[in-house]
Amino acid sequence: MSKPIIICDFDGTITNNDNIIAIMKKFAPPEWDVLKDDVLSQRISVREGVGKMFQLIPSELKYDMIQYLLFTAQLRDGFRDFVQFTEEEKIPLYIVSGGIDFFVHPLLNGLVDRSRVYCNEGDFSGETIEILWPNTCDAQCSNDCGCCKPSLIRKLANPGQEVIVIGDSVTDLEASKLADFVFARDFLLEKCKSLDLPHQEFATFFDVIDGLKEKQEAVS
């Protein structure tokens, strides 16, 4: 029996809070709030909205932002145990995030190898921050995702391999539609219920470990 592939979100999933929102509340001028609402209501794409939000922040604040998140952001309970569980069970785990490299990597702090982390990138060479998008949509997606999770699923999963998605928000929805099973919370949980997607609610990664063990036992 081949192992499933796990595609795990970062902001609001691995971390308790959304780090982009935390940065904006702390460092951005008030205009960011309208852009956030436009993204959540899908009036503009994630890529356009996030890009414009970061353009509001001076590049010179990079160090301050990193230090702020290292001091305030918290990994969700059980995440370290979850990573260890996937390694012991030889289940491939990928972190696929709409977050930005300058805070994703410091917060993960080497828990997951960088080759298994896909996220957006920050360019601090200009006066304000420019976001770069190395993981854009493939020919099968036209949502202008920024970091396109469905495209990465098509790239990373083998044909016929079971795909498990772990997430919480609107940015995880299209990936969840492609998944065989979803561990969901918050916005994504309600969407999984309304769309009748195979799912399980989670509060901590201990819940995810238990759910994965139950799935293993069911097929063994």
mmCIF file with all atom_site columns, C-alpha atoms in Angstrom:
data_model
loop_
_atom_site.group_PDB
_atom_site.id
_atom_site.type_symbol
_atom_site.label_atom_id
_atom_site.label_alt_id
_atom_site.label_comp_id
_atom_site.label_asym_id
_atom_site.label_entity_id
_atom_site.label_seq_id
_atom_site.pdbx_PDB_ins_code
_atom_site.Cartn_x
_atom_site.Cartn_y
_atom_site.Cartn_z
_atom_site.occupancy
_atom_site.B_iso_or_equiv
_atom_site.pdbx_formal_charge
_atom_site.auth_seq_id
_atom_site.auth_comp_id
_atom_site.auth_asym_id
_atom_site.auth_atom_id
_atom_site.pdbx_PDB_model_num
ATOM 1   C CA . MET A 1 1   ? 0.000   0.000  0.000   1.00 0.00 ? 1   MET A CA 1
ATOM 2   C CA . SER A 1 2   ? 1.582   3.291  -1.062  1.00 0.00 ? 2   SER A CA 1
ATOM 3   C CA . LYS A 1 3   ? 1.835   6.122  1.436   1.00 0.00 ? 3   LYS A CA 1
ATOM 4   C CA . PRO A 1 4   ? -0.377  9.217  1.067   1.00 0.00 ? 4   PRO A CA 1
ATOM 5   C CA . ILE A 1 5   ? 1.116   12.641 0.431   1.00 0.00 ? 5   ILE A CA 1
ATOM 6   C CA . ILE A 1 6   ? 0.317   15.398 2.927   1.00 0.00 ? 6   ILE A CA 1
ATOM 7   C CA . ILE A 1 7   ? -0.052  19.018 1.804   1.00 0.00 ? 7   ILE A CA 1
ATOM 8   C CA . CYS A 1 8   ? -0.109  21.249 4.895   1.00 0.00 ? 8   CYS A CA 1
ATOM 9   C CA . ASP A 1 9   ? -0.904  24.953 5.097   1.00 0.00 ? 9   ASP A CA 1
ATOM 10  C CA . PHE A 1 10  ? 1.206   27.234 7.337   1.00 0.00 ? 10  PHE A CA 1
ATOM 11  C CA . ASP A 1 11  ? -0.571  30.429 8.482   1.00 0.00 ? 11  ASP A CA 1
ATOM 12  C CA . GLY A 1 12  ? -3.453  29.655 10.838  1.00 0.00 ? 12  GLY A CA 1
ATOM 13  C CA . THR A 1 13  ? -2.709  25.939 10.521  1.00 0.00 ? 13  THR A CA 1
ATOM 14  C CA . ILE A 1 14  ? 0.856   25.263 11.673  1.00 0.00 ? 14  ILE A CA 1
ATOM 15  C CA . THR A 1 15  ? 0.833   28.601 13.480  1.00 0.00 ? 15  THR A CA 1
ATOM 16  C CA . ASN A 1 16  ? -2.117  29.520 15.678  1.00 0.00 ? 16  ASN A CA 1
ATOM 17  C CA . ASN A 1 17  ? -2.639  32.856 13.929  1.00 0.00 ? 17  ASN A CA 1
ATOM 18  C CA . ASP A 1 18  ? -2.325  34.244 10.404  1.00 0.00 ? 18  ASP A CA 1
ATOM 19  C CA . ASN A 1 19  ? 1.119   35.852 10.271  1.00 0.00 ? 19  ASN A CA 1
ATOM 20  C CA . ILE A 1 20  ? 0.371   38.118 7.297   1.00 0.00 ? 20  ILE A CA 1
ATOM 21  C CA . ILE A 1 21  ? -2.581  39.595 9.188   1.00 0.00 ? 21  ILE A CA 1
ATOM 22  C CA . ALA A 1 22  ? -0.398  39.988 12.301  1.00 0.00 ? 22  ALA A CA 1
ATOM 23  C CA . ILE A 1 23  ? 2.242   41.847 10.265  1.00 0.00 ? 23  ILE A CA 1
ATOM 24  C CA . MET A 1 24  ? -0.332  44.117 8.676   1.00 0.00 ? 24  MET A CA 1
ATOM 25  C CA . LYS A 1 25  ? -1.964  45.005 11.996  1.00 0.00 ? 25  LYS A CA 1
ATOM 26  C CA . LYS A 1 26  ? 1.433   45.895 13.483  1.00 0.00 ? 26  LYS A CA 1
ATOM 27  C CA . PHE A 1 27  ? 3.326   47.517 10.593  1.00 0.00 ? 27  PHE A CA 1
ATOM 28  C CA . ALA A 1 28  ? 0.985   48.560 7.746   1.00 0.00 ? 28  ALA A CA 1
ATOM 29  C CA . PRO A 1 29  ? -1.029  51.772 7.335   1.00 0.00 ? 29  PRO A CA 1
ATOM 30  C CA . PRO A 1 30  ? -4.848  51.480 7.506   1.00 0.00 ? 30  PRO A CA 1
ATOM 31  C CA . GLU A 1 31  ? -5.243  50.968 3.738   1.00 0.00 ? 31  GLU A CA 1
ATOM 32  C CA . TRP A 1 32  ? -4.328  47.291 4.150   1.00 0.00 ? 32  TRP A CA 1
ATOM 33  C CA . ASP A 1 33  ? -7.716  46.524 5.694   1.00 0.00 ? 33  ASP A CA 1
ATOM 34  C CA . VAL A 1 34  ? -9.650  47.291 2.499   1.00 0.00 ? 34  VAL A CA 1
ATOM 35  C CA . LEU A 1 35  ? -7.294  45.083 0.492   1.00 0.00 ? 35  LEU A CA 1
ATOM 36  C CA . LYS A 1 36  ? -7.829  42.232 2.981   1.00 0.00 ? 36  LYS A CA 1
ATOM 37  C CA . ASP A 1 37  ? -11.597 42.527 2.625   1.00 0.00 ? 37  ASP A CA 1
ATOM 38  C CA . ASP A 1 38  ? -11.288 42.553 -1.169  1.00 0.00 ? 38  ASP A CA 1
ATOM 39  C CA . VAL A 1 39  ? -9.294  39.289 -1.058  1.00 0.00 ? 39  VAL A CA 1
ATOM 40  C CA . LEU A 1 40  ? -11.643 37.551 1.375   1.00 0.00 ? 40  LEU A CA 1
ATOM 41  C CA . SER A 1 41  ? -14.675 38.521 -0.700  1.00 0.00 ? 41  SER A CA 1
ATOM 42  C CA . GLN A 1 42  ? -12.776 37.380 -3.835  1.00 0.00 ? 42  GLN A CA 1
ATOM 43  C CA . ARG A 1 43  ? -13.141 40.805 -5.511  1.00 0.00 ? 43  ARG A CA 1
ATOM 44  C CA . ILE A 1 44  ? -9.393  40.642 -6.171  1.00 0.00 ? 44  ILE A CA 1
ATOM 45  C CA . SER A 1 45  ? -7.048  37.659 -6.300  1.00 0.00 ? 45  SER A CA 1
ATOM 46  C CA . VAL A 1 46  ? -4.861  36.560 -3.396  1.00 0.00 ? 46  VAL A CA 1
ATOM 47  C CA . ARG A 1 47  ? -1.801  37.401 -5.464  1.00 0.00 ? 47  ARG A CA 1
ATOM 48  C CA . GLU A 1 48  ? -2.942  40.956 -6.209  1.00 0.00 ? 48  GLU A CA 1
ATOM 49  C CA . GLY A 1 49  ? -4.163  41.647 -2.682  1.00 0.00 ? 49  GLY A CA 1
ATOM 50  C CA . VAL A 1 50  ? -1.157  40.290 -0.793  1.00 0.00 ? 50  VAL A CA 1
ATOM 51  C CA . GLY A 1 51  ? 1.225   41.973 -3.198  1.00 0.00 ? 51  GLY A CA 1
ATOM 52  C CA . LYS A 1 52  ? -0.426  45.360 -2.688  1.00 0.00 ? 52  LYS A CA 1
ATOM 53  C CA . MET A 1 53  ? -0.585  44.914 1.093   1.00 0.00 ? 53  MET A CA 1
ATOM 54  C CA . PHE A 1 54  ? 3.164   44.364 1.389   1.00 0.00 ? 54  PHE A CA 1
ATOM 55  C CA . GLN A 1 55  ? 3.880   47.298 -0.918  1.00 0.00 ? 55  GLN A CA 1
ATOM 56  C CA . LEU A 1 56  ? 2.492   49.472 1.889   1.00 0.00 ? 56  LEU A CA 1
ATOM 57  C CA . ILE A 1 57  ? 5.397   48.478 4.198   1.00 0.00 ? 57  ILE A CA 1
ATOM 58  C CA . PRO A 1 58  ? 8.959   49.932 3.987   1.00 0.00 ? 58  PRO A CA 1
ATOM 59  C CA . SER A 1 59  ? 11.656  47.325 3.271   1.00 0.00 ? 59  SER A CA 1
ATOM 60  C CA . GLU A 1 60  ? 13.731  48.650 6.172   1.00 0.00 ? 60  GLU A CA 1
ATOM 61  C CA . LEU A 1 61  ? 11.260  47.041 8.595   1.00 0.00 ? 61  LEU A CA 1
ATOM 62  C CA . LYS A 1 62  ? 12.270  43.475 7.584   1.00 0.00 ? 62  LYS A CA 1
ATOM 63  C CA . TYR A 1 63  ? 14.257  42.738 10.763  1.00 0.00 ? 63  TYR A CA 1
ATOM 64  C CA . ASP A 1 64  ? 11.562  44.278 12.991  1.00 0.00 ? 64  ASP A CA 1
ATOM 65  C CA . MET A 1 65  ? 8.874   42.099 11.387  1.00 0.00 ? 65  MET A CA 1
ATOM 66  C CA . ILE A 1 66  ? 10.906  38.904 11.788  1.00 0.00 ? 66  ILE A CA 1
ATOM 67  C CA . GLN A 1 67  ? 11.662  39.650 15.424  1.00 0.00 ? 67  GLN A CA 1
ATOM 68  C CA . TYR A 1 68  ? 8.018   40.539 16.110  1.00 0.00 ? 68  TYR A CA 1
ATOM 69  C CA . LEU A 1 69  ? 6.773   37.204 14.747  1.00 0.00 ? 69  LEU A CA 1
ATOM 70  C CA . LEU A 1 70  ? 9.513   35.172 16.432  1.00 0.00 ? 70  LEU A CA 1
ATOM 71  C CA . PHE A 1 71  ? 8.398   36.747 19.703  1.00 0.00 ? 71  PHE A CA 1
ATOM 72  C CA . THR A 1 72  ? 4.618   36.518 19.218  1.00 0.00 ? 72  THR A CA 1
ATOM 73  C CA . ALA A 1 73  ? 3.796   33.654 16.803  1.00 0.00 ? 73  ALA A CA 1
ATOM 74  C CA . GLN A 1 74  ? 3.158   30.194 18.234  1.00 0.00 ? 74  GLN A CA 1
ATOM 75  C CA . LEU A 1 75  ? 3.248   26.790 16.570  1.00 0.00 ? 75  LEU A CA 1
ATOM 76  C CA . ARG A 1 76  ? 0.040   24.822 17.038  1.00 0.00 ? 76  ARG A CA 1
ATOM 77  C CA . ASP A 1 77  ? 0.178   22.146 19.735  1.00 0.00 ? 77  ASP A CA 1
ATOM 78  C CA . GLY A 1 78  ? 1.427   18.810 18.464  1.00 0.00 ? 78  GLY A CA 1
ATOM 79  C CA . PHE A 1 79  ? 3.139   20.054 15.302  1.00 0.00 ? 79  PHE A CA 1
ATOM 80  C CA . ARG A 1 80  ? 6.609   18.798 16.285  1.00 0.00 ? 80  ARG A CA 1
ATOM 81  C CA . ASP A 1 81  ? 5.115   15.391 17.148  1.00 0.00 ? 81  ASP A CA 1
ATOM 82  C CA . PHE A 1 82  ? 3.236   15.401 13.837  1.00 0.00 ? 82  PHE A CA 1
ATOM 83  C CA . VAL A 1 83  ? 6.427   16.012 11.838  1.00 0.00 ? 83  VAL A CA 1
ATOM 84  C CA . GLN A 1 84  ? 8.138   13.210 13.759  1.00 0.00 ? 84  GLN A CA 1
ATOM 85  C CA . PHE A 1 85  ? 5.167   10.897 13.099  1.00 0.00 ? 85  PHE A CA 1
ATOM 86  C CA . THR A 1 86  ? 5.307   11.512 9.326   1.00 0.00 ? 86  THR A CA 1
ATOM 87  C CA . GLU A 1 87  ? 9.047   10.830 9.335   1.00 0.00 ? 87  GLU A CA 1
ATOM 88  C CA . GLU A 1 88  ? 8.662   7.593  11.286  1.00 0.00 ? 88  GLU A CA 1
ATOM 89  C CA . GLU A 1 89  ? 5.822   6.436  9.019   1.00 0.00 ? 89  GLU A CA 1
ATOM 90  C CA . LYS A 1 90  ? 7.679   7.629  5.889   1.00 0.00 ? 90  LYS A CA 1
ATOM 91  C CA . ILE A 1 91  ? 4.699   9.757  4.828   1.00 0.00 ? 91  ILE A CA 1
ATOM 92  C CA . PRO A 1 92  ? 5.864   12.587 2.527   1.00 0.00 ? 92  PRO A CA 1
ATOM 93  C CA . LEU A 1 93  ? 4.978   15.955 4.092   1.00 0.00 ? 93  LEU A CA 1
ATOM 94  C CA . TYR A 1 94  ? 5.033   19.233 2.181   1.00 0.00 ? 94  TYR A CA 1
ATOM 95  C CA . ILE A 1 95  ? 4.391   22.673 3.625   1.00 0.00 ? 95  ILE A CA 1
ATOM 96  C CA . VAL A 1 96  ? 2.568   24.719 0.987   1.00 0.00 ? 96  VAL A CA 1
ATOM 97  C CA . SER A 1 97  ? 1.987   28.271 2.122   1.00 0.00 ? 97  SER A CA 1
ATOM 98  C CA . GLY A 1 98  ? 0.710   31.593 0.888   1.00 0.00 ? 98  GLY A CA 1
ATOM 99  C CA . GLY A 1 99  ? 3.073   33.050 3.489   1.00 0.00 ? 99  GLY A CA 1
ATOM 100 C CA . ILE A 1 100 ? 6.409   34.680 2.737   1.00 0.00 ? 100 ILE A CA 1
ATOM 101 C CA . ASP A 1 101 ? 9.844   33.071 3.067   1.00 0.00 ? 101 ASP A CA 1
ATOM 102 C CA . PHE A 1 102 ? 11.270  35.746 5.408   1.00 0.00 ? 102 PHE A CA 1
ATOM 103 C CA . PHE A 1 103 ? 8.976   34.561 8.222   1.00 0.00 ? 103 PHE A CA 1
ATOM 104 C CA . VAL A 1 104 ? 7.997   30.996 7.193   1.00 0.00 ? 104 VAL A CA 1
ATOM 105 C CA . HIS A 1 105 ? 11.544  29.621 7.423   1.00 0.00 ? 105 HIS A CA 1
ATOM 106 C CA . PRO A 1 106 ? 12.502  31.287 10.732  1.00 0.00 ? 106 PRO A CA 1
ATOM 107 C CA . LEU A 1 107 ? 9.274   30.101 12.373  1.00 0.00 ? 107 LEU A CA 1
ATOM 108 C CA . LEU A 1 108 ? 9.683   26.531 11.097  1.00 0.00 ? 108 LEU A CA 1
ATOM 109 C CA . ASN A 1 109 ? 13.279  26.697 12.373  1.00 0.00 ? 109 ASN A CA 1
ATOM 110 C CA . GLY A 1 110 ? 14.432  23.637 10.429  1.00 0.00 ? 110 GLY A CA 1
ATOM 111 C CA . LEU A 1 111 ? 11.608  21.337 11.577  1.00 0.00 ? 111 LEU A CA 1
ATOM 112 C CA . VAL A 1 112 ? 10.828  20.604 7.924   1.00 0.00 ? 112 VAL A CA 1
ATOM 113 C CA . ASP A 1 113 ? 13.549  20.521 5.270   1.00 0.00 ? 113 ASP A CA 1
ATOM 114 C CA . ARG A 1 114 ? 13.474  23.607 3.045   1.00 0.00 ? 114 ARG A CA 1
ATOM 115 C CA . SER A 1 115 ? 13.179  21.432 -0.044  1.00 0.00 ? 115 SER A CA 1
ATOM 116 C CA . ARG A 1 116 ? 9.711   20.435 1.222   1.00 0.00 ? 116 ARG A CA 1
ATOM 117 C CA . VAL A 1 117 ? 8.536   24.004 1.872   1.00 0.00 ? 117 VAL A CA 1
ATOM 118 C CA . TYR A 1 118 ? 6.807   25.959 -0.893  1.00 0.00 ? 118 TYR A CA 1
ATOM 119 C CA . CYS A 1 119 ? 5.958   29.603 -0.210  1.00 0.00 ? 119 CYS A CA 1
ATOM 120 C CA . ASN A 1 120 ? 6.168   33.091 -1.677  1.00 0.00 ? 120 ASN A CA 1
ATOM 121 C CA . GLU A 1 121 ? 9.313   35.228 -1.474  1.00 0.00 ? 121 GLU A CA 1
ATOM 122 C CA . GLY A 1 122 ? 9.991   38.757 -0.249  1.00 0.00 ? 122 GLY A CA 1
ATOM 123 C CA . ASP A 1 123 ? 12.215  41.182 -2.157  1.00 0.00 ? 123 ASP A CA 1
ATOM 124 C CA . PHE A 1 124 ? 13.537  43.933 0.122   1.00 0.00 ? 124 PHE A CA 1
ATOM 125 C CA . SER A 1 125 ? 15.823  45.626 -2.414  1.00 0.00 ? 125 SER A CA 1
ATOM 126 C CA . GLY A 1 126 ? 13.441  48.529 -3.083  1.00 0.00 ? 126 GLY A CA 1
ATOM 127 C CA . GLU A 1 127 ? 11.919  51.123 -0.764  1.00 0.00 ? 127 GLU A CA 1
ATOM 128 C CA . THR A 1 128 ? 8.869   48.972 -0.123  1.00 0.00 ? 128 THR A CA 1
ATOM 129 C CA . ILE A 1 129 ? 8.473   45.183 -0.023  1.00 0.00 ? 129 ILE A CA 1
ATOM 130 C CA . GLU A 1 130 ? 7.816   43.380 -3.284  1.00 0.00 ? 130 GLU A CA 1
ATOM 131 C CA . ILE A 1 131 ? 6.433   39.845 -3.170  1.00 0.00 ? 131 ILE A CA 1
ATOM 132 C CA . LEU A 1 132 ? 7.749   37.328 -5.691  1.00 0.00 ? 132 LEU A CA 1
ATOM 133 C CA . TRP A 1 133 ? 5.686   34.329 -6.785  1.00 0.00 ? 133 TRP A CA 1
ATOM 134 C CA . PRO A 1 134 ? 7.780   31.248 -7.646  1.00 0.00 ? 134 PRO A CA 1
ATOM 135 C CA . ASN A 1 135 ? 4.797   28.859 -7.382  1.00 0.00 ? 135 ASN A CA 1
ATOM 136 C CA . THR A 1 136 ? 2.206   30.376 -9.704  1.00 0.00 ? 136 THR A CA 1
ATOM 137 C CA . CYS A 1 137 ? -0.778  28.680 -11.334 1.00 0.00 ? 137 CYS A CA 1
ATOM 138 C CA . ASP A 1 138 ? -0.324  26.007 -13.983 1.00 0.00 ? 138 ASP A CA 1
ATOM 139 C CA . ALA A 1 139 ? -2.398  25.782 -17.147 1.00 0.00 ? 139 ALA A CA 1
ATOM 140 C CA . GLN A 1 140 ? -5.264  24.119 -15.246 1.00 0.00 ? 140 GLN A CA 1
ATOM 141 C CA . CYS A 1 141 ? -5.764  26.999 -12.770 1.00 0.00 ? 141 CYS A CA 1
ATOM 142 C CA . SER A 1 142 ? -6.884  30.551 -13.552 1.00 0.00 ? 142 SER A CA 1
ATOM 143 C CA . ASN A 1 143 ? -7.429  31.873 -10.007 1.00 0.00 ? 143 ASN A CA 1
ATOM 144 C CA . ASP A 1 144 ? -4.197  33.933 -9.875  1.00 0.00 ? 144 ASP A CA 1
ATOM 145 C CA . CYS A 1 145 ? -3.431  32.203 -6.582  1.00 0.00 ? 145 CYS A CA 1
ATOM 146 C CA . GLY A 1 146 ? 0.058   33.490 -5.870  1.00 0.00 ? 146 GLY A CA 1
ATOM 147 C CA . CYS A 1 147 ? 1.201   30.214 -4.308  1.00 0.00 ? 147 CYS A CA 1
ATOM 148 C CA . CYS A 1 148 ? -1.052  27.813 -6.205  1.00 0.00 ? 148 CYS A CA 1
ATOM 149 C CA . LYS A 1 149 ? -1.798  24.813 -4.032  1.00 0.00 ? 149 LYS A CA 1
ATOM 150 C CA . PRO A 1 150 ? -3.764  22.832 -6.683  1.00 0.00 ? 150 PRO A CA 1
ATOM 151 C CA . SER A 1 151 ? -0.871  23.256 -9.144  1.00 0.00 ? 151 SER A CA 1
ATOM 152 C CA . LEU A 1 152 ? 1.608   22.020 -6.534  1.00 0.00 ? 152 LEU A CA 1
ATOM 153 C CA . ILE A 1 153 ? -0.582  19.001 -5.753  1.00 0.00 ? 153 ILE A CA 1
ATOM 154 C CA . ARG A 1 154 ? -0.502  18.107 -9.448  1.00 0.00 ? 154 ARG A CA 1
ATOM 155 C CA . LYS A 1 155 ? 3.285   18.548 -9.416  1.00 0.00 ? 155 LYS A CA 1
ATOM 156 C CA . LEU A 1 156 ? 4.103   16.692 -6.180  1.00 0.00 ? 156 LEU A CA 1
ATOM 157 C CA . ALA A 1 157 ? 1.594   13.814 -6.020  1.00 0.00 ? 157 ALA A CA 1
ATOM 158 C CA . ASN A 1 158 ? 2.154   10.647 -8.021  1.00 0.00 ? 158 ASN A CA 1
ATOM 159 C CA . PRO A 1 159 ? -0.715  9.406  -10.240 1.00 0.00 ? 159 PRO A CA 1
ATOM 160 C CA . GLY A 1 160 ? -3.269  7.662  -8.048  1.00 0.00 ? 160 GLY A CA 1
ATOM 161 C CA . GLN A 1 161 ? -1.525  8.639  -4.793  1.00 0.00 ? 161 GLN A CA 1
ATOM 162 C CA . GLU A 1 162 ? -3.838  9.542  -1.916  1.00 0.00 ? 162 GLU A CA 1
ATOM 163 C CA . VAL A 1 163 ? -3.707  13.301 -1.208  1.00 0.00 ? 163 VAL A CA 1
ATOM 164 C CA . ILE A 1 164 ? -4.369  14.655 2.293   1.00 0.00 ? 164 ILE A CA 1
ATOM 165 C CA . VAL A 1 165 ? -4.752  18.404 2.806   1.00 0.00 ? 165 VAL A CA 1
ATOM 166 C CA . ILE A 1 166 ? -4.482  20.176 6.169   1.00 0.00 ? 166 ILE A CA 1
ATOM 167 C CA . GLY A 1 167 ? -5.742  23.769 6.294   1.00 0.00 ? 167 GLY A CA 1
ATOM 168 C CA . ASP A 1 168 ? -8.018  26.451 7.622   1.00 0.00 ? 168 ASP A CA 1
ATOM 169 C CA . SER A 1 169 ? -8.849  29.160 5.106   1.00 0.00 ? 169 SER A CA 1
ATOM 170 C CA . VAL A 1 170 ? -10.066 30.218 1.665   1.00 0.00 ? 170 VAL A CA 1
ATOM 171 C CA . THR A 1 171 ? -6.559  29.663 0.258   1.00 0.00 ? 171 THR A CA 1
ATOM 172 C CA . ASP A 1 172 ? -6.901  25.930 1.051   1.00 0.00 ? 172 ASP A CA 1
ATOM 173 C CA . LEU A 1 173 ? -10.303 25.455 -0.546  1.00 0.00 ? 173 LEU A CA 1
ATOM 174 C CA . GLU A 1 174 ? -9.353  24.601 -4.133  1.00 0.00 ? 174 GLU A CA 1
ATOM 175 C CA . ALA A 1 175 ? -6.646  22.204 -2.904  1.00 0.00 ? 175 ALA A CA 1
ATOM 176 C CA . SER A 1 176 ? -9.210  20.544 -0.639  1.00 0.00 ? 176 SER A CA 1
ATOM 177 C CA . LYS A 1 177 ? -11.465 19.901 -3.623  1.00 0.00 ? 177 LYS A CA 1
ATOM 178 C CA . LEU A 1 178 ? -8.634  17.864 -5.176  1.00 0.00 ? 178 LEU A CA 1
ATOM 179 C CA . ALA A 1 179 ? -7.833  15.987 -1.959  1.00 0.00 ? 179 ALA A CA 1
ATOM 180 C CA . ASP A 1 180 ? -8.986  12.521 -0.966  1.00 0.00 ? 180 ASP A CA 1
ATOM 181 C CA . PHE A 1 181 ? -9.271  13.678 2.650   1.00 0.00 ? 181 PHE A CA 1
ATOM 182 C CA . VAL A 1 182 ? -9.040  17.003 4.508   1.00 0.00 ? 182 VAL A CA 1
ATOM 183 C CA . PHE A 1 183 ? -8.144  17.907 8.077   1.00 0.00 ? 183 PHE A CA 1
ATOM 184 C CA . ALA A 1 184 ? -9.907  21.238 8.470   1.00 0.00 ? 184 ALA A CA 1
ATOM 185 C CA . ARG A 1 185 ? -10.671 24.011 10.915  1.00 0.00 ? 185 ARG A CA 1
ATOM 186 C CA . ASP A 1 186 ? -12.307 27.450 10.851  1.00 0.00 ? 186 ASP A CA 1
ATOM 187 C CA . PHE A 1 187 ? -13.460 28.685 7.386   1.00 0.00 ? 187 PHE A CA 1
ATOM 188 C CA . LEU A 1 188 ? -12.278 25.546 5.597   1.00 0.00 ? 188 LEU A CA 1
ATOM 189 C CA . LEU A 1 189 ? -14.199 23.297 7.987   1.00 0.00 ? 189 LEU A CA 1
ATOM 190 C CA . GLU A 1 190 ? -17.476 25.039 7.176   1.00 0.00 ? 190 GLU A CA 1
ATOM 191 C CA . LYS A 1 191 ? -16.739 24.775 3.445   1.00 0.00 ? 191 LYS A CA 1
ATOM 192 C CA . CYS A 1 192 ? -15.940 21.063 3.731   1.00 0.00 ? 192 CYS A CA 1
ATOM 193 C CA . LYS A 1 193 ? -19.277 20.550 5.473   1.00 0.00 ? 193 LYS A CA 1
ATOM 194 C CA . SER A 1 194 ? -21.286 22.554 2.905   1.00 0.00 ? 194 SER A CA 1
ATOM 195 C CA . LEU A 1 195 ? -19.542 20.920 -0.077  1.00 0.00 ? 195 LEU A CA 1
ATOM 196 C CA . ASP A 1 196 ? -19.667 17.442 1.482   1.00 0.00 ? 196 ASP A CA 1
ATOM 197 C CA . LEU A 1 197 ? -15.902 16.919 1.175   1.00 0.00 ? 197 LEU A CA 1
ATOM 198 C CA . PRO A 1 198 ? -14.411 13.978 3.133   1.00 0.00 ? 198 PRO A CA 1
ATOM 199 C CA . HIS A 1 199 ? -12.958 15.655 6.197   1.00 0.00 ? 199 HIS A CA 1
ATOM 200 C CA . GLN A 1 200 ? -12.211 15.645 9.906   1.00 0.00 ? 200 GLN A CA 1
ATOM 201 C CA . GLU A 1 201 ? -12.108 18.640 12.222  1.00 0.00 ? 201 GLU A CA 1
ATOM 202 C CA . PHE A 1 202 ? -8.871  19.326 14.101  1.00 0.00 ? 202 PHE A CA 1
ATOM 203 C CA . ALA A 1 203 ? -7.840  21.685 16.878  1.00 0.00 ? 203 ALA A CA 1
ATOM 204 C CA . THR A 1 204 ? -4.273  20.452 17.416  1.00 0.00 ? 204 THR A CA 1
ATOM 205 C CA . PHE A 1 205 ? -1.879  18.283 15.439  1.00 0.00 ? 205 PHE A CA 1
ATOM 206 C CA . PHE A 1 206 ? -2.427  15.521 17.982  1.00 0.00 ? 206 PHE A CA 1
ATOM 207 C CA . ASP A 1 207 ? -5.921  15.304 16.417  1.00 0.00 ? 207 ASP A CA 1
ATOM 208 C CA . VAL A 1 208 ? -4.306  14.948 12.982  1.00 0.00 ? 208 VAL A CA 1
ATOM 209 C CA . ILE A 1 209 ? -1.955  12.193 14.219  1.00 0.00 ? 209 ILE A CA 1
ATOM 210 C CA . ASP A 1 210 ? -4.917  10.292 15.687  1.00 0.00 ? 210 ASP A CA 1
ATOM 211 C CA . GLY A 1 211 ? -6.871  10.715 12.456  1.00 0.00 ? 211 GLY A CA 1
ATOM 212 C CA . LEU A 1 212 ? -3.989  9.433  10.350  1.00 0.00 ? 212 LEU A CA 1
ATOM 213 C CA . LYS A 1 213 ? -3.561  6.415  12.630  1.00 0.00 ? 213 LYS A CA 1
ATOM 214 C CA . GLU A 1 214 ? -7.279  5.616  12.303  1.00 0.00 ? 214 GLU A CA 1
ATOM 215 C CA . LYS A 1 215 ? -7.027  5.826  8.514   1.00 0.00 ? 215 LYS A CA 1
ATOM 216 C CA . GLN A 1 216 ? -4.009  3.496  8.548   1.00 0.00 ? 216 GLN A CA 1
ATOM 217 C CA . GLU A 1 217 ? -5.817  0.956  10.724  1.00 0.00 ? 217 GLU A CA 1
ATOM 218 C CA . ALA A 1 218 ? -8.881  1.063  8.479   1.00 0.00 ? 218 ALA A CA 1
ATOM 219 C CA . VAL A 1 219 ? -6.892  -0.046 5.414   1.00 0.00 ? 219 VAL A CA 1
ATOM 220 C CA . SER A 1 220 ? -4.530  -2.485 7.165   1.00 0.00 ? 220 SER A CA 1
#
